Short mmCIF file of C-alpha atoms in Angstrom, two decimals:
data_model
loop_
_atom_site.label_atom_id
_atom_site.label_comp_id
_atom_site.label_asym_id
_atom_site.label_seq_id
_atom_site.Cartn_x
_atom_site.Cartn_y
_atom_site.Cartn_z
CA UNK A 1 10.23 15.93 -17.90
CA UNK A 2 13.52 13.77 -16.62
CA UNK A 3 12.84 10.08 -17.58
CA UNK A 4 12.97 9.07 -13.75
CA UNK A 5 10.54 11.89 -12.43
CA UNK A 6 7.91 9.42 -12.25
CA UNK A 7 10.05 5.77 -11.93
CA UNK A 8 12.66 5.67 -10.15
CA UNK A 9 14.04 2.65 -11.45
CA UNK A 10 15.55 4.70 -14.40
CA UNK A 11 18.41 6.77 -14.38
CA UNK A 12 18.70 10.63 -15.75
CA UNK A 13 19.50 9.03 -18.98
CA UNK A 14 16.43 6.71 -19.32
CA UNK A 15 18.85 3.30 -18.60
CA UNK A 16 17.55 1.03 -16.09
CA UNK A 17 18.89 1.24 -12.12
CA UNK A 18 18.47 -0.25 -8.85
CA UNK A 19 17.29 2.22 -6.40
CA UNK A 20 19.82 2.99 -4.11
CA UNK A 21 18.05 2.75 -0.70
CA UNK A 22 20.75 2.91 1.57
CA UNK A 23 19.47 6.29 3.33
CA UNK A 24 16.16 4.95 4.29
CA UNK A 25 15.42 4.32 7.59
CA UNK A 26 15.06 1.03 8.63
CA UNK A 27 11.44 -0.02 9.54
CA UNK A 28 9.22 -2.41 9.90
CA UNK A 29 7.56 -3.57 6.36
CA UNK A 30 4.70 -6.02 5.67
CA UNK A 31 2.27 -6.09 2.22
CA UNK A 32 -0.46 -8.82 1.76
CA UNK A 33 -1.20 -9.85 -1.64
CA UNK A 34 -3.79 -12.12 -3.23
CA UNK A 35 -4.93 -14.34 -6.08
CA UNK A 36 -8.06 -16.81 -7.04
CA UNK A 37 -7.71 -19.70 -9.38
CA UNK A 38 -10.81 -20.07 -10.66
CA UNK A 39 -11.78 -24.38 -11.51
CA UNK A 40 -14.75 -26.26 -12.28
CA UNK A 41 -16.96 -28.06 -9.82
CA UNK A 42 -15.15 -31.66 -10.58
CA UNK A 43 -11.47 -30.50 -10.16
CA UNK A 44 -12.58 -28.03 -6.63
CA UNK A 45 -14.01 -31.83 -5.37
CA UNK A 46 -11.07 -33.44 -6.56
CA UNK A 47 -8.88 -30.14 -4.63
CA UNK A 48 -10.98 -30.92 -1.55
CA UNK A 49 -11.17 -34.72 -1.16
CA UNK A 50 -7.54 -34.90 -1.78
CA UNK A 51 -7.66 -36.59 -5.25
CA UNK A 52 -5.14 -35.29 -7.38
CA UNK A 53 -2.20 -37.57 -8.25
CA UNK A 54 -0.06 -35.25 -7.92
CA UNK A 55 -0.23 -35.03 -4.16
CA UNK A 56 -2.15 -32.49 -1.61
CA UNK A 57 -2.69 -29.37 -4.17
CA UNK A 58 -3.47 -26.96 -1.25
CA UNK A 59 -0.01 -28.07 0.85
CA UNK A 60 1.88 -27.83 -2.02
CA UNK A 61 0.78 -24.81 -3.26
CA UNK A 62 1.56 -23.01 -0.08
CA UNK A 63 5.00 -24.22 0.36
CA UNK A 64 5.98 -23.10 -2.97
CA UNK A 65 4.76 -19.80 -2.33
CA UNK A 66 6.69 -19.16 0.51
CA UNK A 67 9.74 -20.52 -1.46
CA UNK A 68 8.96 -17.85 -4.48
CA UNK A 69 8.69 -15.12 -1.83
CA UNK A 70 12.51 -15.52 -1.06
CA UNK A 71 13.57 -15.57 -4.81
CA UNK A 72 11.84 -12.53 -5.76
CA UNK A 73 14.86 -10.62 -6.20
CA UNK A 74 16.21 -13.47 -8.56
CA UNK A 75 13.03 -13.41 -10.87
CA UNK A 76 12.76 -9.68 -10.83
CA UNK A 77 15.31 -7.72 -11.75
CA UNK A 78 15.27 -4.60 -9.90
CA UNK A 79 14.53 -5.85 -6.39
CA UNK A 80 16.36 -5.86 -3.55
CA UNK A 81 17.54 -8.88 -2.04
CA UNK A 82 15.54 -8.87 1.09
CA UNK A 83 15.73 -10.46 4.35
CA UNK A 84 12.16 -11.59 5.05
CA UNK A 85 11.50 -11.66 8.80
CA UNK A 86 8.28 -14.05 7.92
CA UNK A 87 5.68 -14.89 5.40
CA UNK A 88 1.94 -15.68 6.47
CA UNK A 89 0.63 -18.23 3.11
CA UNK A 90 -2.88 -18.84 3.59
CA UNK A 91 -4.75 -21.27 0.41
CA UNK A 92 -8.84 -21.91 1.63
CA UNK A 93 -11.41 -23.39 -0.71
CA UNK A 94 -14.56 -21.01 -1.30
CA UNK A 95 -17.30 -23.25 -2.98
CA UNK A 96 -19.60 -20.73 -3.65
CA UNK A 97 -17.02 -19.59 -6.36
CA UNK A 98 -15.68 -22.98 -6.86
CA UNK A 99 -12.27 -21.08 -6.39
CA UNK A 100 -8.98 -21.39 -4.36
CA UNK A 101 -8.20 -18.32 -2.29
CA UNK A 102 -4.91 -17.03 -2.11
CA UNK A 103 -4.00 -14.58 1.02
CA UNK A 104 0.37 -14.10 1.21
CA UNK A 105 1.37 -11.84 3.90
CA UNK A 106 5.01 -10.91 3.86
CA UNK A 107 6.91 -8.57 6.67
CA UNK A 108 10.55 -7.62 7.19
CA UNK A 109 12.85 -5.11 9.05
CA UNK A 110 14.78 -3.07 6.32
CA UNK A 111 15.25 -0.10 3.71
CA UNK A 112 12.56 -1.09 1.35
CA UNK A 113 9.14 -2.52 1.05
CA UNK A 114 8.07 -6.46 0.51
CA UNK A 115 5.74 -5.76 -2.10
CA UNK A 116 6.87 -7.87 -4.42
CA UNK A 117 7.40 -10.82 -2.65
CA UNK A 118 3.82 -10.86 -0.87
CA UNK A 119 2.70 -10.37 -5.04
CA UNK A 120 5.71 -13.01 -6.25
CA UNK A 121 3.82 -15.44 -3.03
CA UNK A 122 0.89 -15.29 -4.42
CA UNK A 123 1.57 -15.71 -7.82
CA UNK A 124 3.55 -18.68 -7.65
CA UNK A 125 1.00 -20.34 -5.05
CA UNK A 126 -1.36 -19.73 -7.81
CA UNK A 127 0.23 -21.18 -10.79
CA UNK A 128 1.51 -24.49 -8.42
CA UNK A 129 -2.30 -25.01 -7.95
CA UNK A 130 -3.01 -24.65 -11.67
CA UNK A 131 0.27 -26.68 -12.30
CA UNK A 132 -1.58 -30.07 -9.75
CA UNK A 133 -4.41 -29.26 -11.31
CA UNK A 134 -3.75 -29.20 -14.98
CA UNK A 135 -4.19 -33.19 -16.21
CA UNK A 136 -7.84 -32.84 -14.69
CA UNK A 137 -8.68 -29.30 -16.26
CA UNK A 138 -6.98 -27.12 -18.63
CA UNK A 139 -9.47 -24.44 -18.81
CA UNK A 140 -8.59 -22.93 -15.18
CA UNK A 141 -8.56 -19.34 -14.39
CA UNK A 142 -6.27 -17.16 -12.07
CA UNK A 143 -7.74 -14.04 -11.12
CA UNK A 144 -7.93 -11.84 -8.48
CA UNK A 145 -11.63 -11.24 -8.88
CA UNK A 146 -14.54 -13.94 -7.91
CA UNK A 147 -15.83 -15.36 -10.42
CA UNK A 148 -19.12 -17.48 -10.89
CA UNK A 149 -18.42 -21.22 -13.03
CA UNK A 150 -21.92 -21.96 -14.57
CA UNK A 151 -22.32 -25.66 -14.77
CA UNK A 152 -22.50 -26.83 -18.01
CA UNK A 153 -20.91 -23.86 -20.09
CA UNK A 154 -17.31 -23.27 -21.05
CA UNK A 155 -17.67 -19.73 -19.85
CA UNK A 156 -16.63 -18.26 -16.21
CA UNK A 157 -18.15 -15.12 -15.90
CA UNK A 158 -15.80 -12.94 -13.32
CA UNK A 159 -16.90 -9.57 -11.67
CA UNK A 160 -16.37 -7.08 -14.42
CA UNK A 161 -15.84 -9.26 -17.34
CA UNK A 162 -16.62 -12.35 -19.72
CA UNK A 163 -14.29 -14.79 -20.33
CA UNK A 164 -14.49 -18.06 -22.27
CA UNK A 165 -12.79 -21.19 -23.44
CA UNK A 166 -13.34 -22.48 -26.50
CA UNK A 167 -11.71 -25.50 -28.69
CA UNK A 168 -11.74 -28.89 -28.80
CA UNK A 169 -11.87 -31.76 -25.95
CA UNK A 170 -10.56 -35.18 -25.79
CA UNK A 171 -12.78 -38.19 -24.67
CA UNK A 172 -11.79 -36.97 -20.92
CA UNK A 173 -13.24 -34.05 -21.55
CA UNK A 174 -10.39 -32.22 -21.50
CA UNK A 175 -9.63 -28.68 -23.95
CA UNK A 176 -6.89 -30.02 -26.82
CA UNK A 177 -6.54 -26.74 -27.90
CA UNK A 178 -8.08 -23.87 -26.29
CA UNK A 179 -9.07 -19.95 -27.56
CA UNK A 180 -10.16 -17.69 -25.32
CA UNK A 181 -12.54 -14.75 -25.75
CA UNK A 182 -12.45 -12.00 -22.75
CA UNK A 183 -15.34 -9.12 -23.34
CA UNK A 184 -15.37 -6.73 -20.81
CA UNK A 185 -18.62 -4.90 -20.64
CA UNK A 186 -19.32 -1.26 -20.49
CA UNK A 187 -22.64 0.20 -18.40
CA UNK A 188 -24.76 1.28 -20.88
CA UNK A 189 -27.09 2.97 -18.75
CA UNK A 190 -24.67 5.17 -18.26
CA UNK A 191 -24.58 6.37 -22.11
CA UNK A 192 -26.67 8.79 -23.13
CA UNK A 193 -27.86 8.43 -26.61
CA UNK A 194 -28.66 11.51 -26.95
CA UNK A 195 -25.37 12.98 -26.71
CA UNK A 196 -24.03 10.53 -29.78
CA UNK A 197 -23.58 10.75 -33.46
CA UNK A 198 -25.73 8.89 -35.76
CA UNK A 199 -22.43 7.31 -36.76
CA UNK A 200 -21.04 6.63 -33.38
CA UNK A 201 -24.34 4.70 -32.53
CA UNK A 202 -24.37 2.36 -35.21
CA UNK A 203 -20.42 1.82 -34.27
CA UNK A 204 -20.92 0.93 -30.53
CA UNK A 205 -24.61 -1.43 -31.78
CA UNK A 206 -22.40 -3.01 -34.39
CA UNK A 207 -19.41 -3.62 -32.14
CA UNK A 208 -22.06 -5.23 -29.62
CA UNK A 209 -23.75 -7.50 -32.03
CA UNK A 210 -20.20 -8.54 -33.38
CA UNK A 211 -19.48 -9.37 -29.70
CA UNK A 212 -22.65 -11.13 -28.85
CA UNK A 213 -22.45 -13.64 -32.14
CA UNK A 214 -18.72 -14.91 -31.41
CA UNK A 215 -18.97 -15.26 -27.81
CA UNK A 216 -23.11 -16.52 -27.24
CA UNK A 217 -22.35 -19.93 -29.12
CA UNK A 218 -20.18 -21.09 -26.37
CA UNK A 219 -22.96 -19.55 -23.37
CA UNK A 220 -25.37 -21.31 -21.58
CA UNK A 221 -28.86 -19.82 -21.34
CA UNK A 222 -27.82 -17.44 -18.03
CA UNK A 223 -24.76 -16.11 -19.28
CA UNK A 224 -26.57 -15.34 -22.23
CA UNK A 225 -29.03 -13.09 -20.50
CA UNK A 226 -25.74 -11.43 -18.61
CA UNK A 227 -24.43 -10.97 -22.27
CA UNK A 228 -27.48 -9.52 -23.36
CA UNK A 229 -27.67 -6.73 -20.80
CA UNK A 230 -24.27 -5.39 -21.75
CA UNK A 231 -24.92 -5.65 -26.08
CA UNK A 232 -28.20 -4.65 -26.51
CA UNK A 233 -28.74 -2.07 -28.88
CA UNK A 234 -29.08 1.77 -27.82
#
């Protein structure tokens, strides 16, 4: 197998290239990316009232955005420079998920696809939130999952997976130094028993428990239960 059968941003010799796209029809192009960031009930108040010090989080946040979009090909170094024909930046506030949506549509006319800028968008959008954000909260998450903060726990349990912050706060309540613990799940209704090795049972039970006595200390009661479910022995 040649080293670029699969990526074509390698050469026949396995060095790195920029894809020459020069016989590519020129077409219209547009990608959307997305992203969540993920804060606790006090900073999404402070988001929506218009609190932060640092200015209007949701403003700023899009603006910068759109200004990563066109330096994509500076921060990446394989991609073209492109000449955007326009880039769509929505940032909403969904309190269900005490989250900040992300939405960065990007479109051009050209030989090659804006991919990575509508990604680039949304990634920058998300850390410029994170960045107004961060004297209020350190513990913040970007994702492109919802997620579910529990009031009074450390944790934010996303979709598919557990993850928590753990360390010591200051007297704002603030993290001083922060761990974090991320424990994805696995369904084990879908494991038969049956089919497993004495051995490979008491592997996967005492993986579980190991799981369930580092990460439950810093649970509240609920995500406890959700823990539960996914470690209980088979």
């Amino acid at each position: 197998m040649q080293p670029n059968e699969y990526f074509t941003h390698f050469d026949d010799e396995g060095r790195a290239r920029m894809v020459n796209v020069g016989a590519k029809d020129i077409t219209k192009r547009t990608a959307t990316a997305g992203a969540r960031v993920l804060v606790s009930p006090e900073t999404y108040a402070l988001i929506e009232s218009g609190g932060m010090k640092k200015g209007d989080v949701l403003t700023v946040a899009q603006i910068a955005g759109i200004m990563g979009s066109k330096h994509t090909s500076t921060l990446i170094p394989m991609c073209h420079p492109i000449l955007i024909d326009g880039v769509n930046l929505s940032l909403s506030l969904n309190k269900e998920h005490s989250a900040v949506e992300i939405e960065a549509t990007v479109s051009c006319t050209g030989r090659t696809g804006v991919e990575m800028e509508a990604l680039t968008a949304a990634s920058v959008a998300a850390l410029t939130v994170y960045d107004m954000c961060k004297a209020v909260e350190k513990g913040m998450v970007i994702t492109d999952e919802p997620g579910v903060y529990i009031e009074g726990s450390h944790g934010v349990r996303l979709e598919n997976e557990l993850l928590v912050c753990k360390g010591e706060k200051n007297e704002y309540g603030q993290f001083m130094y922060m761990d974090t613990i991320t424990y994805v799940p696995m369904d084990l209704d879908a494991i038969n028993p049956d089919m497993m090795t004495a051995e490979e049972k008491k592997l996967l039970n005492d993986y579980h428990k190991q799981v369930y006595e580092k990460v439950s200390p810093y649970l509240n009661e609920e995500e406890k239960e959700w823990l539960a479910k996914y470690t209980r022995e088979i």
